[in-house]
XYZ file of C-alpha atoms in Angstrom:
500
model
C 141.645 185.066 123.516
C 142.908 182.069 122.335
C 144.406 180.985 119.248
C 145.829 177.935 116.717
C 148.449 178.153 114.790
C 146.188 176.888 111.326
C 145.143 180.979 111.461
C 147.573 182.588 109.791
C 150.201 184.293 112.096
C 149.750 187.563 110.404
C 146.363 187.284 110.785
C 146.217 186.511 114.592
C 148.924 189.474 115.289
C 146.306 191.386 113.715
C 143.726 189.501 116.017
C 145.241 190.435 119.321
C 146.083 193.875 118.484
C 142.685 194.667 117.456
C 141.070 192.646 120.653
C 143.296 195.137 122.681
C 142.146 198.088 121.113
C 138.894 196.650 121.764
C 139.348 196.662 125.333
C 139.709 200.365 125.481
C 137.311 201.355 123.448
C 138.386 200.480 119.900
C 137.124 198.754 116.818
C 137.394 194.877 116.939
C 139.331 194.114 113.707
C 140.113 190.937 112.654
C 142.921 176.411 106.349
C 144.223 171.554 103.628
C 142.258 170.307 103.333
C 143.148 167.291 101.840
C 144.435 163.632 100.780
C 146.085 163.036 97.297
C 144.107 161.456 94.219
C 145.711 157.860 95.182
C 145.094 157.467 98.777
C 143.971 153.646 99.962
C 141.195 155.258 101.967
C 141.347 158.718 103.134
C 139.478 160.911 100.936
C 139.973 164.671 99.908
C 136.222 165.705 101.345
C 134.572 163.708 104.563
C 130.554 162.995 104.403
C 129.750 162.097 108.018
C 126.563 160.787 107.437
C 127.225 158.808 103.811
C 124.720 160.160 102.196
C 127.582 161.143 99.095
C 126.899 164.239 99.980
C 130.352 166.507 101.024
C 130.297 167.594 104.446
C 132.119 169.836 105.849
C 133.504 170.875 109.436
C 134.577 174.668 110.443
C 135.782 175.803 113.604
C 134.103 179.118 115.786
C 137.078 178.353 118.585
C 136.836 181.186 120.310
C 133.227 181.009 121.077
C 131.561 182.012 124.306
C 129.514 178.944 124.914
C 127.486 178.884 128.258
C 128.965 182.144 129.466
C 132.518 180.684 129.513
C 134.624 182.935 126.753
C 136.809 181.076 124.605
C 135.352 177.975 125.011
C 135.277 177.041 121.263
C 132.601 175.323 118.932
C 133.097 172.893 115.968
C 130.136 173.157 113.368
C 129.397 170.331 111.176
C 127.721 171.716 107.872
C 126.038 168.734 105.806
C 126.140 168.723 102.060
C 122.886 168.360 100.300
C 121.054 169.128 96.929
C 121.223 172.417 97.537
C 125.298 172.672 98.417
C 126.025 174.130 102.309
C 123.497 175.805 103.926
C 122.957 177.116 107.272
C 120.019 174.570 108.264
C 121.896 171.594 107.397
C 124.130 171.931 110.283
C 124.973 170.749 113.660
C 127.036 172.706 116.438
C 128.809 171.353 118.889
C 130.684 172.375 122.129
C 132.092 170.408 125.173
C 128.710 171.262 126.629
C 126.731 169.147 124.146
C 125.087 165.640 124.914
C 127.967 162.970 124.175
C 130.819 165.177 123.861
C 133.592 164.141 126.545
C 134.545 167.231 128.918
C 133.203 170.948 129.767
C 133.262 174.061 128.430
C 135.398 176.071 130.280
C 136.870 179.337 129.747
C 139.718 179.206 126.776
C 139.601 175.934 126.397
C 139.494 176.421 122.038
C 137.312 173.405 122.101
C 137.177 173.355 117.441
C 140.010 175.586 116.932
C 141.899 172.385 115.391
C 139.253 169.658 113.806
C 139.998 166.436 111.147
C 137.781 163.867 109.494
C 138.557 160.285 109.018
C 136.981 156.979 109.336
C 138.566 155.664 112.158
C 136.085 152.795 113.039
C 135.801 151.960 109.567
C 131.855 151.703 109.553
C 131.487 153.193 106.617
C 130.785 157.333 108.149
C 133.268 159.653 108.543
C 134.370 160.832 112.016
C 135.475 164.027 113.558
C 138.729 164.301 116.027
C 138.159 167.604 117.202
C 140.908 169.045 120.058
C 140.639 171.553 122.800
C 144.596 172.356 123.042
C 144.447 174.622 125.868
C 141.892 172.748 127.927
C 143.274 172.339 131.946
C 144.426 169.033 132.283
C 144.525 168.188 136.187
C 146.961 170.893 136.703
C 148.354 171.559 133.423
C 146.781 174.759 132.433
C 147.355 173.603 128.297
C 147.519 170.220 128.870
C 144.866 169.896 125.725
C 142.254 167.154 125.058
C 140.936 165.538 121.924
C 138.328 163.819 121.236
C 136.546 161.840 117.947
C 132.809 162.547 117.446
C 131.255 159.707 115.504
C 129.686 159.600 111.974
C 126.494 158.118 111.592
C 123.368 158.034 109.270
C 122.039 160.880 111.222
C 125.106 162.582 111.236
C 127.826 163.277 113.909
C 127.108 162.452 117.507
C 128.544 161.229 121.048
C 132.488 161.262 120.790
C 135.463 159.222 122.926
C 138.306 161.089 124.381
C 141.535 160.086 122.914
C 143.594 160.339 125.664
C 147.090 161.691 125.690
C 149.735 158.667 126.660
C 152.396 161.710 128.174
C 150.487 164.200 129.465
C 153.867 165.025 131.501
C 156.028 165.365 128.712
C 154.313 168.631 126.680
C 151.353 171.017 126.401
C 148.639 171.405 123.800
C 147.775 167.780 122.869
C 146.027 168.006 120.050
C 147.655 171.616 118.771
C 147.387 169.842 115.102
C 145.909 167.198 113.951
C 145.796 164.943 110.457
C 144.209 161.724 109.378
C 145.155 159.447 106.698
C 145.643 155.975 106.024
C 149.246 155.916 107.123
C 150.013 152.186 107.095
C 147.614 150.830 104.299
C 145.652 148.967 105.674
C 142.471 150.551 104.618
C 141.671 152.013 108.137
C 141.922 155.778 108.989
C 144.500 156.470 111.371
C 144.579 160.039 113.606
C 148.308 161.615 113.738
C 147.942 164.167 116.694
C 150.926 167.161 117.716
C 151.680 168.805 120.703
C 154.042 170.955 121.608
C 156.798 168.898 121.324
C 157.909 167.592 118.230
C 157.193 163.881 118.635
C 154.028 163.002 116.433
C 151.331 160.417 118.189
C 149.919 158.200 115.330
C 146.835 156.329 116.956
C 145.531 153.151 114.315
C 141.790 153.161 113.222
C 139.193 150.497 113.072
C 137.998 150.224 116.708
C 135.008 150.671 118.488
C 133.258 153.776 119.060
C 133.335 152.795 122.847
C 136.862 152.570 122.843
C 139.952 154.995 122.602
C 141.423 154.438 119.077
C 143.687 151.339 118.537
C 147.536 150.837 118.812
C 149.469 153.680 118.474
C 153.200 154.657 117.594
C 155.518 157.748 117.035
C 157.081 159.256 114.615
C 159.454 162.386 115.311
C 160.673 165.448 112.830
C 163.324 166.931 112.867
C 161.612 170.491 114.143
C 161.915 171.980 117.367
C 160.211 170.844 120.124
C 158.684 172.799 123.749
C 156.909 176.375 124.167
C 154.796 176.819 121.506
C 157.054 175.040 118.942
C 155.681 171.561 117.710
C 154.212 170.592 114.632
C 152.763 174.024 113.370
C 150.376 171.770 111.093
C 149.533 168.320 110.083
C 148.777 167.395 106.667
C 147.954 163.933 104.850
C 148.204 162.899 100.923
C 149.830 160.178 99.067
C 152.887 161.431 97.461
C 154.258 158.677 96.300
C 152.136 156.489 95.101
C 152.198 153.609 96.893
C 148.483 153.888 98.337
C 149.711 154.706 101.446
C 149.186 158.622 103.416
C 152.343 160.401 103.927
C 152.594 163.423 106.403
C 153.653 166.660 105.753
C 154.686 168.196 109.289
C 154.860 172.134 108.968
C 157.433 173.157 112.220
C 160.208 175.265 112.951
C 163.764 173.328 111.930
C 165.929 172.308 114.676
C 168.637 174.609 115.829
C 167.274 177.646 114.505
C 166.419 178.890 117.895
C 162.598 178.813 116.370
C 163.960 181.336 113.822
C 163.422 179.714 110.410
C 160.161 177.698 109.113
C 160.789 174.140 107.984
C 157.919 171.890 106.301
C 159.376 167.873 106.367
C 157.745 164.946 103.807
C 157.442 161.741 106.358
C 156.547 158.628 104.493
C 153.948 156.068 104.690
C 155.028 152.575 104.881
C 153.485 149.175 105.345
C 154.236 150.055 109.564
C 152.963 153.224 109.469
C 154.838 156.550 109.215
C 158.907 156.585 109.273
C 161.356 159.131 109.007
C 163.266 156.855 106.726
C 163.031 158.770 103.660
C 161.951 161.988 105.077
C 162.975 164.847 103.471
C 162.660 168.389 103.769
C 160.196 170.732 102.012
C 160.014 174.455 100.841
C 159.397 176.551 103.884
C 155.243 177.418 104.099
C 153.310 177.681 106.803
C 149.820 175.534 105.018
C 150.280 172.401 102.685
C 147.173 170.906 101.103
C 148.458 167.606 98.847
C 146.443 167.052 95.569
C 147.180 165.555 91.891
C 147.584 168.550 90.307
C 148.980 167.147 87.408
C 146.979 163.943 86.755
C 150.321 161.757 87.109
C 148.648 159.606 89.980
C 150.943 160.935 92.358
C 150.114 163.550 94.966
C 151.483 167.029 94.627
C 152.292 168.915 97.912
C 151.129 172.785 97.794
C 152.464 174.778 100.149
C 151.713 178.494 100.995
C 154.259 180.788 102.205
C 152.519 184.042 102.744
C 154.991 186.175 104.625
C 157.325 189.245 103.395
C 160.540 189.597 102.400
C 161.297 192.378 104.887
C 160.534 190.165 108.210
C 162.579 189.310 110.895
C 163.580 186.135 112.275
C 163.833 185.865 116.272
C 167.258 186.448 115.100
C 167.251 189.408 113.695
C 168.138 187.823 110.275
C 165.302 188.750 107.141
C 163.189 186.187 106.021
C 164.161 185.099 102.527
C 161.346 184.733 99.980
C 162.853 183.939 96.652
C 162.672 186.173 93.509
C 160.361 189.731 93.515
C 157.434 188.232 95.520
C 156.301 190.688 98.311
C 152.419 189.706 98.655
C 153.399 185.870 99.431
C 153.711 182.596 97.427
C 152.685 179.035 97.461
C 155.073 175.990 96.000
C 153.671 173.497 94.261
C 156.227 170.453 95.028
C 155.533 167.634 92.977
C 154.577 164.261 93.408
C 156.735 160.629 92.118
C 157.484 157.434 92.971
C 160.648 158.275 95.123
C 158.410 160.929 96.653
C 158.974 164.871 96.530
C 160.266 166.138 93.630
C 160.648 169.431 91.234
C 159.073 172.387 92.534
C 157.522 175.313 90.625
C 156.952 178.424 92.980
C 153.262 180.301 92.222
C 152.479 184.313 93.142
C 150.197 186.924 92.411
C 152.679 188.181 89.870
C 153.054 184.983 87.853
C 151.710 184.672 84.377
C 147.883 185.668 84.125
C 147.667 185.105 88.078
C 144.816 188.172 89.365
C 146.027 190.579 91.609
C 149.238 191.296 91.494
C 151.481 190.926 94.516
C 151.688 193.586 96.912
C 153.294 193.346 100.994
C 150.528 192.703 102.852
C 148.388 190.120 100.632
C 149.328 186.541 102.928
C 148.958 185.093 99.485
C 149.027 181.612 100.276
C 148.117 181.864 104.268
C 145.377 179.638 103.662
C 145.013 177.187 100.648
C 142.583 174.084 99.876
C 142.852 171.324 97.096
C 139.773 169.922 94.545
C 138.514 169.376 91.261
C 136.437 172.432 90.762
C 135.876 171.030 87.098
C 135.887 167.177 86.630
C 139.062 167.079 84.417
C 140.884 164.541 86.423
C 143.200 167.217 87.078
C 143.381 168.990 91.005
C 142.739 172.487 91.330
C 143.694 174.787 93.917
C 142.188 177.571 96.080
C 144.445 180.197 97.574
C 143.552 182.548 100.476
C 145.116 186.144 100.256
C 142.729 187.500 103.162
C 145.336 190.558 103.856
C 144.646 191.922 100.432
C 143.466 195.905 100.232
C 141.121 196.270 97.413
C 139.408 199.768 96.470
C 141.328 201.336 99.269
C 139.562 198.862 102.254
C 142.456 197.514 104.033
C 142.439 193.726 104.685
C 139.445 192.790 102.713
C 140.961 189.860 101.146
C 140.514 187.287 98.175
C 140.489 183.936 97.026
C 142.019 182.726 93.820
C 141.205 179.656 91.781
C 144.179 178.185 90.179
C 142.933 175.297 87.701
C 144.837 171.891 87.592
C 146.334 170.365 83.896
C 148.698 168.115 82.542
C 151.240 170.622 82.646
C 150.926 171.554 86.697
C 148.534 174.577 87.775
C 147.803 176.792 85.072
C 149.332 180.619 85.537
C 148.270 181.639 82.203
C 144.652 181.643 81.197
C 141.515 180.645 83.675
C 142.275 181.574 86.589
C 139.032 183.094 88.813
C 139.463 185.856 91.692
C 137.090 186.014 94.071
C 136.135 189.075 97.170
C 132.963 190.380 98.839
C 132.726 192.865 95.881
C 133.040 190.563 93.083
C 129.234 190.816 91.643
C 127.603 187.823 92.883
C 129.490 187.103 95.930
C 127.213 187.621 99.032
C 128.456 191.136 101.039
C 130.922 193.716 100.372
C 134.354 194.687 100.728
C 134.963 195.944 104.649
C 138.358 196.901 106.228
C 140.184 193.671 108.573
C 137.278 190.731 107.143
C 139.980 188.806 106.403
C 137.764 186.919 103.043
C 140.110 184.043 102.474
C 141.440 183.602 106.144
C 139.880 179.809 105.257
C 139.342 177.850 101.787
C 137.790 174.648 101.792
C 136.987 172.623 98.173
C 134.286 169.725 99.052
C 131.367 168.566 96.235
C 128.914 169.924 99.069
C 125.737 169.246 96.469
C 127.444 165.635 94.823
C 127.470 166.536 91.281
C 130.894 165.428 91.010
C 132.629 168.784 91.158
C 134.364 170.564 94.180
C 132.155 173.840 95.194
C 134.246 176.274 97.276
C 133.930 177.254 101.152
C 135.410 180.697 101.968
C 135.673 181.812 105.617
C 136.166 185.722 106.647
C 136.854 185.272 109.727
C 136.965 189.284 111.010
C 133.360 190.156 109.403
C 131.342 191.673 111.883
C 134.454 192.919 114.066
C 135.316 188.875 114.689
C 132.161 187.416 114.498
C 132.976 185.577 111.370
C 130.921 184.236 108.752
C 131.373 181.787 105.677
C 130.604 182.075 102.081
C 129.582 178.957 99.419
C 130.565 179.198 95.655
C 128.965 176.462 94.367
C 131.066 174.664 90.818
C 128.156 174.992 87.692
C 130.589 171.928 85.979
C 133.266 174.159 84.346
C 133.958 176.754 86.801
C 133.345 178.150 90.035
C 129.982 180.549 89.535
C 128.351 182.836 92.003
C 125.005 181.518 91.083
C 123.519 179.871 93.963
C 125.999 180.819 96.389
C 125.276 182.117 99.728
C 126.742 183.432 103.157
C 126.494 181.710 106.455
C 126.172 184.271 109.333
C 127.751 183.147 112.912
C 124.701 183.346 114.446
C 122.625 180.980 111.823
C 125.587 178.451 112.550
C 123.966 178.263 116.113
C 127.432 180.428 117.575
C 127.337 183.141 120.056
C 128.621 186.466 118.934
C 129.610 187.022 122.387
C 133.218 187.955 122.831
C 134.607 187.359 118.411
C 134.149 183.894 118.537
C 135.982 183.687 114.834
C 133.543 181.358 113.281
C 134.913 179.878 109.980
C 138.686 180.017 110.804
C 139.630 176.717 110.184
C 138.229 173.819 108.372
C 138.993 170.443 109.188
C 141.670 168.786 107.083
C-alpha cells in the first residue's frame, strides 16, 4: 500500500495496521489548500476550465487502475450551479489518453496533486506526481507531470522531468504552486526526499517542460523519507509575491522533532534570506484571517502530548491540549509574526479536546461568508463520537478583525449531524481532508470533506454547500468512490488529499 505524507501520520499508522489485519482476515479500517488574500496571481481555489466556477482536484492514490494495485487516480470535480457533484467530473490515471507514463503497481499516481496556471492561458493546470513510480532503476525515483486546463476542462499533460534523478527518491513527494517571483506567472515548487526544493518558472508552452528553474534549500533534514513533509503557498508579507511554507523535520534532530520554515518570495524567486522558523505542525493552509491584507499562516499540529520522538524524548504540545491544535501565525510586512494557538478546548470551540481527535491533521482556508475576513476548516477525523471510534469531524472557525473567532459561531460538522449525508461508523476518518472552494460561484467558499476509511478504505467525499452566512446542510451531498469513476478494488482511499 502506498502512502503520502499530506495523510495524516496517525491516520496512515492506522491505515497499515488495519490493511494487515485485512490480510488475515480482518476488518479494513481506515489536506491547504491555499494562497493568501494578496497573492499577484495564485488564487485560493483553481477553475480548470474558467468557467468561474471552483473546481476542485482530490486524490484516490491508492487505486487499482487496470489491475495494477496502487496505481493511484487524480479526480478533477468541476464546480457548477449546482456546487460538486459526481457527474461533473473527470478521472484520471497514468493509463488515460495524454497522461505521460503507465500505471503500474504502487506507483501513487494523485496521492500528491496542485493547481496553478503555469502557461498563463488563462485555465488552471494540474501538476499531479507519482512519487514512487520506477524510474529506470530507481524503484521511488517519482514522476510528475502537469495536466492542462482548458475550456473543456483538464486534458493531455507534460512530464516535468526531474534535473537529479541520482541525487534522491520521490520527486514530486510534495508539491506547491504560487507566484513565487511576481511576475504574474504560476510557478511549480516540487520536494523530494531530500531537502533541496526545485522551483520550475511558469508561462511556457503546453508542449514544453515548464521554464527555468532554481533551488531553494531549508534547513530540514534531507534522505530516507525525510524531505519537505509538505509544500504550501500564500503571501505573507504583502508584497504580492507567494512565499513557501516548507513543513520538514529540523536538521540535527536525527528526524526526531517537526520543524515548519517561512521562505520568502522575492523579485528572483524564493530565498532563504529571511527565512524563519514556524510553530511545529504537520499542515499549513495561509489565508487573511484577519482582513489586514497580509496572509496568515495556519498550521495544524494534531499529535499528543504523550508521543515519542525517535529519541525517546515526549513530544511537547504547549498548555492542556491532548486532542491536537492548530496556530494561527500571523501575517505583516516583515513577514511572520504573533501567534495565537487554537484547540478544541478554547473559548466556545465544539468538542472539547480529547487524545485521539488529530485536531488540526487536516485544515483548509476560505471565506465561507463574504466578510472579507478568511475562515478556516479544521479536520479532527480521529474523533470518537457516541461511542464509534474514529468517526471524526470538521469544525468551522469564522474569520474577523480580531483573528479567528473562539467565542461565538463556530459550526461542527460529522456524518450524524442532521443533514450531513451518512452516519457515524468506527475508523471513517470524516475530516481526514477539508477543502473550501466557491464550487457553485456565488461568491462564498462551500466546504469539501473527505472520509477517507468509509467503506473499509474505499473513501468517499461530502459537499456543504455556504447559503451566504454560514455553512448549511441544505443541498449538500456525498460522492461515493465508485461514482468518481474509482475502483474499489484493493482501498483505493479516494478523497485523501486535495490539491493545494
Amino acid at each position: 500500500m502506498t502512502e503520502h505524507r499530506r495523510t495524516s501520520a496517525r491516520i496512515r499508522l492506522a491505515l497499515a495496521t488495519a490493511a494487515a489485519a485485512a490480510l488475515t482476515g480482518g476488518l479494513l479500517a481506515a489536506s491547504a489548500g491555499t494562497a493568501g488574500a494578496a497573492d499577484s496571481v495564485h488564487h485560493p481555489q483553481a477553475d480548470f476550465n474558467a468557467d468561474g466556477y471552483g473546481d476542485v482536484a482530490v486524490s484516490a492514490g491508492d487505486a487499482t487502475v487496470s489491475g495494477k494495485k496502487g496505481a493511484g487516480n487524480i479526480v478533477a470535480l468541476y464546480g457548477s450551479a449546482s456546487g460538486v457533484t459526481a457527474t461533473e467530473r473527470a478521472t484520471f490515471s497514468q493509463n488515460s489518453s495524454g497522461v505521460p507514463g503507465t500505471s503500474e503497481t504502487a506507483d501513487g499516481f494523485g496521492w500528491v496533486s496542485a493547481y496553478g496556471d503555469f502557461n498563463h492561458d488563462g485555465f488552471d493546470d494540474l501538476a499531479v506526481s507519482a512519487p514512487h513510480e520506477k524510474v529506470g532503476d530507481d524503484a521511488n525515483g517519482g514522476t510528475v507531470a502537469v495536466l492542462w486546463g482548458s475550456a473543456s476542462g483538464l486534458s493531455g499533460g507534460t512530464t516535468i522531468t526531474d534535473p537529479a534523478v541520482s541525487s534522491h527518491d520521490k520527486w514530486g513527494d510534495s508539491l506547491a504552486a504560487g507566484d513565487f517571483d511576481g511576475d504574474g506567472k504560476d510557478d511549480l515548487a516540487i520536494g523530494s526526499s531530500s531537502a533541496t526544493v526545485y522551483v520550475f518558472k511558469g508561462g511556457t508552452a503546453k508542449s514544453a517542460s515548464l521554464g527555468g528553474r532554481y533551488t531553494v534549500r531549508p534547513a530540514i533534514v534531507s534522505g530516507g523519507d525525510a524531505g519537505p513533509l509538505n509544500l504550501f503557498a500564500g503571501d505573507v508579507n504583502g508584497d504580492k509575491r507567494s512565499d513557501l511554507v516548507v513543513n520538514g523535520y529540523e536538521t540535527g534532530s536525527d528526524m526526531g522533532y517537526n520543524t515548519n520554515y517561512y521562505v520568502p518570495g522575492s523579485a528572483s524567486g524564493l530565498t532563504t534570506s529571511g527565512a524563519q522558523q514556524l510553530k511545529r505542525g504537520m499542515i499549513t493552509g495561509i489565508g487573511d484571517v484577519n482582513g489586514d491584507g497580509f496572509g496568515d499562516i495556519v498550521t495544524g499540529q494534531e499529535w499528543d502530548p504523550d508521543l515519542k520522538n525517535a529519541d525517546g524524548s515526549t513530544v511537547t504540545v504547549p498548555g492542556s491540549v491532548t486532542g491536537g491544535q492548530i496556530h494561527v501565525t500571523y501575517g505583516s510586512q516583515a513577514g511572520p509574526a504573533a501567534a495565537t494557538d487554537i484547540s478544541q478546548d478554547t473559548g466556545s470551540v465544539p468538542g472539547g479536546s480529547e487524545r485521539g481527535d488529530w485536531f488540526g491533521s487536516e485544515l483548509a482556508v476560505g471565506d465561507v461568508n463574504g466578510d472579507g475576513y478568511v475562515d478556516v476548516a479544521v479536520g479532527a477525523p480521529g474523533e470518537n463520537l457516541g461511542g464509534v471510534v474514529n468517526t471524526g469531524s470538521v469544525t468551522v472557525l469564522y474569520g474577523s478583525a480580531n483573528g479567528l473567532n473562539t467565542t461565538s459561531g463556530t459550526q461542527f460538522f460529522a456524518q450524524s449531524t442532521a443533514g450531513v449525508p451518512g452516519s457515524d461508523e468506527k475508523n471513517d476518518y470524516f475530516g481526514g481532508e477539508v477543502k473550501l472552494a466557491d464550487a457553485d460561484k456565488d461568491g462564498k467558499a462551500d466546504l469539501v470533506v473527505g472520509a477517507l476509511g468509509e467503506n473499509g478504505g474505499n473513501g468517499a467525499l461530502t459537499y456543504l454547500p455556504s447559503n451566504g452566512t454560514k455553512l448549511t446542510t441544505t443541498g449538500s451531498r456525498s460522492i461515493s468512490t465508485s461514482a468518481a469513476g474509482v475502483s474499489t478494488d484493493a482501498s483505493p482511499l479516494f478523497a485523501a488529499n486535495a490539491a493545494n
